[in-house]
Short mmCIF file of C-alpha atoms in Angstrom, two decimals:
data_model
loop_
_atom_site.label_atom_id
_atom_site.label_comp_id
_atom_site.label_asym_id
_atom_site.label_seq_id
_atom_site.Cartn_x
_atom_site.Cartn_y
_atom_site.Cartn_z
CA MET A 955 0.00 0.00 0.00
CA GLU A 956 1.38 3.35 -1.04
CA LEU A 957 1.70 5.91 1.71
CA SER A 958 0.21 9.34 1.20
CA ALA A 959 2.26 12.51 1.61
CA ASP A 960 0.46 13.42 4.85
CA ILE A 961 1.14 10.03 6.42
CA THR A 962 4.78 10.15 5.36
CA GLU A 963 5.15 13.63 6.87
CA LEU A 964 3.45 12.46 10.08
CA ILE A 965 5.83 9.48 10.36
CA ALA A 966 8.82 11.77 9.76
CA CYS A 967 7.64 14.17 12.47
CA CYS A 968 7.22 11.32 14.97
CA ILE A 969 10.69 9.96 14.24
CA LEU A 970 12.27 13.42 14.51
CA ILE A 971 10.47 14.16 17.79
CA PHE A 972 11.50 10.84 19.34
CA THR A 973 15.12 11.13 18.17
CA SER A 974 15.46 14.72 19.32
CA LEU A 975 13.77 14.26 22.69
CA LEU A 976 15.82 11.16 23.46
CA GLY A 977 19.14 12.73 22.51
CA ASN A 978 18.50 16.06 24.18
CA ALA A 979 17.14 14.43 27.34
CA ILE A 980 20.30 12.34 27.69
CA LEU A 981 22.45 15.37 26.88
CA ILE A 982 20.73 17.62 29.45
CA TYR A 983 20.73 14.94 32.16
CA CYS A 984 24.38 13.96 31.74
CA THR A 985 25.51 17.57 31.44
CA TRP A 986 23.62 18.50 34.60
CA ARG A 987 25.26 15.63 36.48
CA CYS A 988 28.70 17.00 35.53
CA ILE A 989 28.11 20.38 37.20
CA THR A 990 29.93 20.55 40.53
CA ARG A 991 30.08 24.13 41.84
CA ARG A 992 29.23 26.63 39.10
CA LEU A 993 27.88 26.49 35.57
CA PRO A 994 30.67 26.44 32.96
CA THR A 995 30.25 28.46 29.78
CA SER A 996 30.36 25.40 27.53
CA PHE A 997 27.57 23.76 29.56
CA ALA A 998 25.44 26.92 29.32
CA LEU A 999 25.80 26.84 25.53
CA ILE A 1000 24.95 23.13 25.43
CA PHE A 1001 21.85 23.71 27.59
CA SER A 1002 20.73 26.57 25.33
CA LEU A 1003 21.10 24.48 22.18
CA ALA A 1004 19.34 21.52 23.78
CA PHE A 1005 16.38 23.61 25.00
CA ALA A 1006 16.03 25.23 21.57
CA HIS A 1007 16.00 21.76 19.96
CA VAL A 1008 13.39 20.46 22.39
CA LEU A 1009 11.22 23.55 21.91
CA LYS A 1010 11.34 23.18 18.13
CA ASN A 1011 10.30 19.55 18.14
CA ILE A 1012 7.69 19.76 20.89
CA VAL A 1013 5.93 22.79 19.40
CA VAL A 1014 6.53 22.90 15.65
CA ASN A 1015 6.52 19.20 14.82
CA ALA A 1016 3.69 18.56 17.26
CA ILE A 1017 1.63 21.17 15.40
CA ASN A 1018 2.59 19.48 12.13
CA ILE A 1019 1.20 16.21 13.48
CA ILE A 1020 -2.01 17.93 14.58
CA LEU A 1021 -2.47 19.52 11.16
CA ASN A 1022 -1.77 16.24 9.36
CA ALA A 1023 -4.31 14.52 11.58
CA GLY A 1024 -7.07 16.57 9.93
CA PHE A 1025 -7.37 19.66 12.10
CA SER A 1026 -7.62 22.85 10.08
CA PRO A 1027 -5.08 25.59 10.94
CA ASN A 1028 -6.32 28.66 12.78
CA PRO A 1029 -4.56 32.00 13.38
CA LEU A 1030 -3.50 31.08 16.93
CA ILE A 1031 -1.85 27.81 15.86
CA CYS A 1032 -0.17 29.57 12.95
CA LYS A 1033 1.16 32.29 15.24
CA ILE A 1034 2.67 29.79 17.65
CA ARG A 1035 4.04 27.67 14.84
CA VAL A 1036 5.76 30.40 12.85
CA PHE A 1037 7.05 32.22 15.94
CA THR A 1038 8.53 29.07 17.46
CA ALA A 1039 9.98 27.92 14.14
CA SER A 1040 11.73 31.23 13.51
CA LEU A 1041 12.92 31.61 17.11
CA THR A 1042 14.38 28.13 17.45
CA THR A 1043 16.07 28.30 14.05
CA LYS A 1044 17.80 31.56 14.96
CA LEU A 1045 18.83 30.30 18.39
CA GLU A 1046 20.28 27.13 16.90
CA ILE A 1047 22.41 29.13 14.48
CA TRP A 1048 23.40 31.79 17.00
CA PHE A 1049 24.41 29.39 19.75
CA THR A 1050 26.30 27.18 17.31
CA LEU A 1051 28.22 30.26 16.20
CA TYR A 1052 28.82 31.29 19.80
CA MET A 1053 30.12 27.82 20.64
CA ALA A 1054 32.39 27.91 17.58
CA ILE A 1055 33.84 31.28 18.63
CA PHE A 1056 34.26 30.07 22.21
CA TYR A 1057 36.22 26.96 21.23
CA CYS A 1058 38.14 28.82 18.55
CA PHE A 1059 39.65 31.03 21.25
CA LYS A 1060 40.29 28.03 23.49
CA LEU A 1061 41.98 26.21 20.61
CA LYS A 1062 44.14 29.25 19.94
CA ARG A 1063 45.28 29.16 23.58
CA VAL A 1064 46.15 25.49 23.18
CA VAL A 1065 48.15 26.04 20.00
CA HIS A 1066 49.66 29.34 21.17
CA PRO A 1067 49.69 29.20 25.00
CA LEU A 1068 49.42 32.41 26.97
CA ARG A 1069 52.03 33.20 29.57
CA ALA A 1070 49.46 34.81 31.87
CA PRO A 1071 46.45 32.81 33.14
CA PRO A 1072 43.08 33.61 31.50
CA ASN A 1073 40.72 36.07 33.13
CA GLY A 1074 38.11 34.25 35.20
CA LYS A 1075 35.61 37.11 34.94
CA TRP A 1076 34.81 36.17 31.35
CA ARG A 1077 32.47 33.43 32.57
CA LYS A 1078 30.01 36.00 33.88
CA HIS A 1079 30.12 37.88 30.58
CA HIS A 1080 29.45 34.66 28.67
CA LEU A 1081 26.41 33.85 30.79
CA ILE A 1082 25.04 37.37 30.32
CA THR A 1083 25.53 37.03 26.56
CA VAL A 1084 23.68 33.70 26.52
CA PHE A 1085 20.73 35.29 28.31
CA ALA A 1086 20.88 38.31 25.96
CA LEU A 1087 20.70 36.03 22.92
CA TRP A 1088 17.51 34.43 24.24
CA VAL A 1089 15.95 37.84 24.87
CA THR A 1090 17.07 39.14 21.48
CA GLY A 1091 15.68 36.12 19.65
CA ILE A 1092 12.30 36.44 21.35
CA SER A 1093 12.18 40.18 20.66
CA VAL A 1094 13.12 39.79 17.00
CA CYS A 1095 10.45 37.15 16.37
CA CYS A 1096 7.63 38.83 18.34
CA PRO A 1097 6.06 40.49 15.25
CA TYR A 1098 5.15 37.03 14.02
CA LEU A 1099 2.78 36.68 16.97
CA ILE A 1100 0.79 39.64 15.61
CA TYR A 1101 0.80 39.27 11.82
CA VAL A 1102 0.33 35.53 11.17
CA ASN A 1103 -2.93 34.44 9.55
CA ASP A 1104 -4.50 31.36 8.07
CA VAL A 1105 -3.46 30.98 4.44
CA GLN A 1106 -6.94 29.95 3.28
CA SER A 1107 -8.68 32.94 4.83
CA LEU A 1108 -5.89 35.15 3.50
CA THR A 1109 -6.47 33.82 -0.02
CA LEU A 1110 -10.17 34.50 0.25
CA TYR A 1111 -9.44 37.99 1.56
CA ASN A 1112 -7.11 38.98 -1.24
CA ASP A 1113 -6.24 36.66 -4.11
CA SER A 1114 -3.51 38.99 -5.31
CA TYR A 1115 -1.48 38.76 -2.10
CA PRO A 1116 1.61 36.57 -2.64
CA ALA A 1117 1.86 33.47 -0.45
CA GLN A 1118 5.29 33.73 1.17
CA ASN A 1119 6.19 30.77 3.34
CA ASN A 1120 8.21 31.53 6.44
CA PHE A 1121 10.64 28.60 6.42
CA LEU A 1122 7.68 26.31 6.83
CA TYR A 1123 4.96 25.09 4.55
CA GLU A 1124 1.80 26.20 2.82
CA ASP A 1125 -0.51 25.89 5.84
CA CYS A 1126 0.42 29.16 7.56
CA ASN A 1127 1.38 32.49 6.08
CA VAL A 1128 2.72 35.84 7.27
CA ARG A 1129 0.79 38.94 6.27
CA PHE A 1130 1.97 42.43 7.16
CA PRO A 1131 -0.28 45.48 6.73
CA ASP A 1132 2.48 47.40 4.97
CA ALA A 1133 4.34 46.00 1.96
CA ILE A 1134 7.49 47.89 2.96
CA ILE A 1135 7.50 46.25 6.38
CA ASP A 1136 6.99 42.89 4.73
CA ILE A 1137 9.98 43.39 2.44
CA TYR A 1138 12.38 44.89 4.98
CA TYR A 1139 11.43 42.77 7.99
CA HIS A 1140 10.02 39.46 6.81
CA GLN A 1141 11.91 38.93 3.58
CA THR A 1142 15.16 40.76 4.35
CA PHE A 1143 15.86 41.25 8.05
CA MET A 1144 14.75 37.79 9.19
CA VAL A 1145 16.78 36.13 6.45
CA VAL A 1146 19.88 38.23 7.14
CA THR A 1147 19.78 37.41 10.86
CA ASP A 1148 20.07 33.74 9.89
CA LEU A 1149 22.37 34.02 6.88
CA LEU A 1150 24.92 36.44 8.34
CA PRO A 1151 25.70 34.25 11.41
CA ILE A 1152 26.08 31.26 9.07
CA VAL A 1153 28.63 33.18 6.98
CA VAL A 1154 30.51 34.19 10.14
CA LEU A 1155 30.35 30.56 11.29
CA LEU A 1156 32.05 29.47 8.07
CA PHE A 1157 34.92 31.91 8.66
CA VAL A 1158 35.26 30.84 12.31
CA CYS A 1159 35.43 27.18 11.34
CA ALA A 1160 37.98 28.03 8.67
CA ARG A 1161 40.06 29.64 11.42
CA ILE A 1162 39.67 26.46 13.50
CA LEU A 1163 40.96 24.37 10.61
CA LEU A 1164 43.97 26.69 10.25
CA LEU A 1165 44.68 26.30 13.96
CA PHE A 1166 44.51 22.52 13.56
CA ARG A 1167 47.05 22.80 10.76
CA GLU A 1168 49.35 24.88 12.96
CA GLN A 1169 48.94 22.39 15.78
CA SER A 1170 49.86 19.44 13.53
CA GLN A 1171 52.97 21.24 12.25
CA ALA A 1172 54.18 22.48 15.65
CA THR A 1173 56.39 19.72 17.05
CA TYR A 1174 58.88 21.69 19.16
CA GLY A 1175 59.49 25.07 20.73
CA ASN A 1176 57.09 27.09 22.85
CA ILE A 1177 54.11 26.77 20.50
CA TRP A 1178 52.88 23.30 21.35
CA ILE A 1179 53.09 21.93 24.88
CA GLY A 1180 51.52 18.51 24.48
CA HIS A 1181 48.24 16.83 25.28
CA ASP A 1182 46.59 16.92 28.67
CA ALA A 1183 42.94 16.36 29.55
CA SER A 1184 41.82 19.94 28.93
CA GLU A 1185 43.69 20.19 25.63
CA THR A 1186 42.25 16.91 24.41
CA GLU A 1187 38.78 18.19 25.24
CA VAL A 1188 39.34 21.42 23.31
CA LEU A 1189 40.66 19.55 20.28
CA ARG A 1190 37.72 17.14 20.28
CA ALA A 1191 35.18 19.92 20.82
CA SER A 1192 36.66 21.94 17.94
CA LYS A 1193 36.32 18.96 15.62
CA VAL A 1194 32.69 18.51 16.68
CA ILE A 1195 32.02 22.20 16.02
CA VAL A 1196 33.34 21.87 12.46
CA ILE A 1197 31.00 18.93 11.87
CA LEU A 1198 28.06 20.87 13.32
CA MET A 1199 28.89 23.80 11.05
CA HIS A 1200 28.61 21.59 7.97
CA ILE A 1201 25.30 20.12 9.16
CA VAL A 1202 23.55 23.36 10.10
CA THR A 1203 24.78 25.16 6.97
CA ALA A 1204 23.77 22.40 4.58
CA LEU A 1205 20.31 21.94 6.13
CA TRP A 1206 19.54 25.68 6.33
CA VAL A 1207 20.67 26.41 2.77
CA ALA A 1208 18.79 23.44 1.33
CA HIS A 1209 15.62 24.38 3.23
CA PHE A 1210 15.90 28.04 2.20
CA VAL A 1211 16.40 27.20 -1.49
CA ILE A 1212 13.44 24.81 -1.57
CA VAL A 1213 11.13 27.24 0.24
CA ARG A 1214 12.06 30.11 -2.08
CA SER A 1215 11.43 27.96 -5.15
CA ILE A 1216 8.37 26.17 -3.75
CA LYS A 1217 6.12 27.55 -6.49
CA HIS A 1218 8.15 25.77 -9.17
CA ILE A 1219 8.75 22.42 -7.46
CA ASN A 1220 5.65 22.06 -5.30
CA VAL A 1221 4.41 19.24 -7.54
CA TRP A 1222 6.89 16.83 -5.99
CA TYR A 1223 5.14 14.19 -3.92
CA TRP A 1224 7.62 14.11 -1.02
CA MET A 1225 8.17 17.86 -0.76
CA SER A 1226 6.47 18.39 2.62
CA THR A 1227 8.32 15.45 4.17
CA LEU A 1228 11.65 16.71 2.85
CA LEU A 1229 11.00 20.16 4.31
CA VAL A 1230 10.20 18.63 7.70
CA VAL A 1231 13.45 16.64 7.68
CA LEU A 1232 15.54 19.63 6.60
CA PHE A 1233 13.87 21.90 9.15
CA SER A 1234 14.26 19.61 12.18
CA GLY A 1235 17.25 17.50 11.15
CA TYR A 1236 19.77 19.60 13.06
CA ALA A 1237 17.70 19.39 16.26
CA SER A 1238 17.73 15.59 15.98
CA ILE A 1239 21.38 15.03 14.99
CA SER A 1240 23.33 17.63 16.95
CA PRO A 1241 22.62 16.38 20.53
CA TYR A 1242 24.41 13.11 19.80
CA LEU A 1243 27.44 15.06 18.59
CA LEU A 1244 27.32 17.49 21.50
CA MET A 1245 27.72 14.53 23.85
CA LEU A 1246 31.27 14.14 22.55
CA ILE A 1247 32.42 17.65 23.46
CA ASN A 1248 33.19 17.20 27.16
CA TYR A 1249 34.90 14.07 28.45
CA LYS A 1250 32.90 14.26 31.71
CA ILE A 1251 29.67 14.10 29.73
CA SER A 1252 31.01 11.07 27.85
CA LEU A 1253 31.79 9.36 31.16
CA GLN A 1254 28.29 10.12 32.45
CA ILE A 1255 26.76 8.66 29.27
CA ARG A 1256 28.88 5.52 29.60
CA SER A 1257 27.87 5.07 33.22
CA LEU A 1258 24.22 5.67 32.33
CA SER A 1259 24.33 3.12 29.50
CA SER A 1260 26.08 0.55 31.68
CA PHE A 1261 23.49 1.11 34.42
CA CYS A 1262 20.64 0.62 31.93
CA CYS A 1263 22.26 -2.55 30.55
CA LYS A 1264 22.72 -3.92 34.06
CA ASN A 1265 19.05 -3.27 34.89
CA ASN A 1266 17.96 -4.95 31.65
CA ASN A 1267 20.01 -8.03 32.48
CA LEU A 1268 18.54 -8.17 35.97
CA ASN A 1269 15.01 -7.82 34.60
CA LYS A 1270 15.53 -10.52 32.00
CA SER A 1271 17.13 -13.08 34.29
CA PRO A 1272 13.96 -14.24 36.19
CA SER A 1273 11.94 -14.74 32.98
CA GLY A 1274 14.69 -15.89 30.68
CA GLY A 1275 13.67 -19.51 30.95
CA GLN A 1276 16.93 -20.54 32.63
CA LYS A 1277 17.33 -21.40 36.26
CA SER A 1278 19.94 -19.31 37.97
CA ILE A 1279 22.60 -20.92 40.16
CA PRO A 1280 22.56 -18.96 43.41
CA ASP A 1281 26.14 -19.46 44.56
CA SER A 1282 28.22 -20.10 41.41
CA SER A 1283 28.43 -16.58 39.94
CA PRO A 1284 29.20 -13.17 41.40
CA ALA A 1285 26.36 -10.79 42.17
CA GLY A 1286 27.49 -8.24 39.60
CA GLY A 1287 26.79 -10.69 36.79
#
């Protein structure tokens, strides 16, 4: 039996929600267990990315499932959908850029060590910046809570109004009372606030690759001082950031190109499913890569997985069909 486009999109949304919630839940739990006295900057960035991923999948993809189940979109659902989609997309890009800049400076200190110790007051500035990015993202996307309407009622109201999708699909549309505001805010400013950080992210990752080249060529002198635990963590985190840069850039560019040319390729059967995967793919993939950044998080994940495996073995032993020998094996199994 051939699946319809709506069923395929619904299945894709369910898979993306499950994958993202599982990965981000493990990431948040293991990161929280690693905090001893105060919140490190890298953990604050990981928490921000994880919460943005969870918010995107819980709200946007849940609304996609509701709409595919047969419920007609209304202005309130469209407002929440478009606002959350735009906000979480910007926060994902901004915090990925921030994390890339953060580890770029740490990698530079590893390759070119400073004689003086780093200033500890920077941690407070980083936390303030993280909070400011959340406030800025919410403020920038607030107009979408006012000017989002149902696309069907908008078509009945004015057939000449162009249907511009806001990084989503044809169900919801953004309508501004002034065409100038629509051009400068919706079609220009909101795109630039995504595209410009991606361009900066490319340059930052290029700088990281150059630092890796310097590190591989520095074998003596006062440039390279060897590998300890903190240096290994910085090197591994920088490699993860480069991978995340490729993922978020490829998914955003592909989604943007398809949405902008949706009028010419909308006849494709799997178009809505492809847009869902491109839109939420980063929120489902990145948490599993972010687990590799800090070695303490990796240890927490290993201990959590070993604990789960031990519980599964204990639960299976009474019903496994085999009689256990009480005194011939150690209790740890």
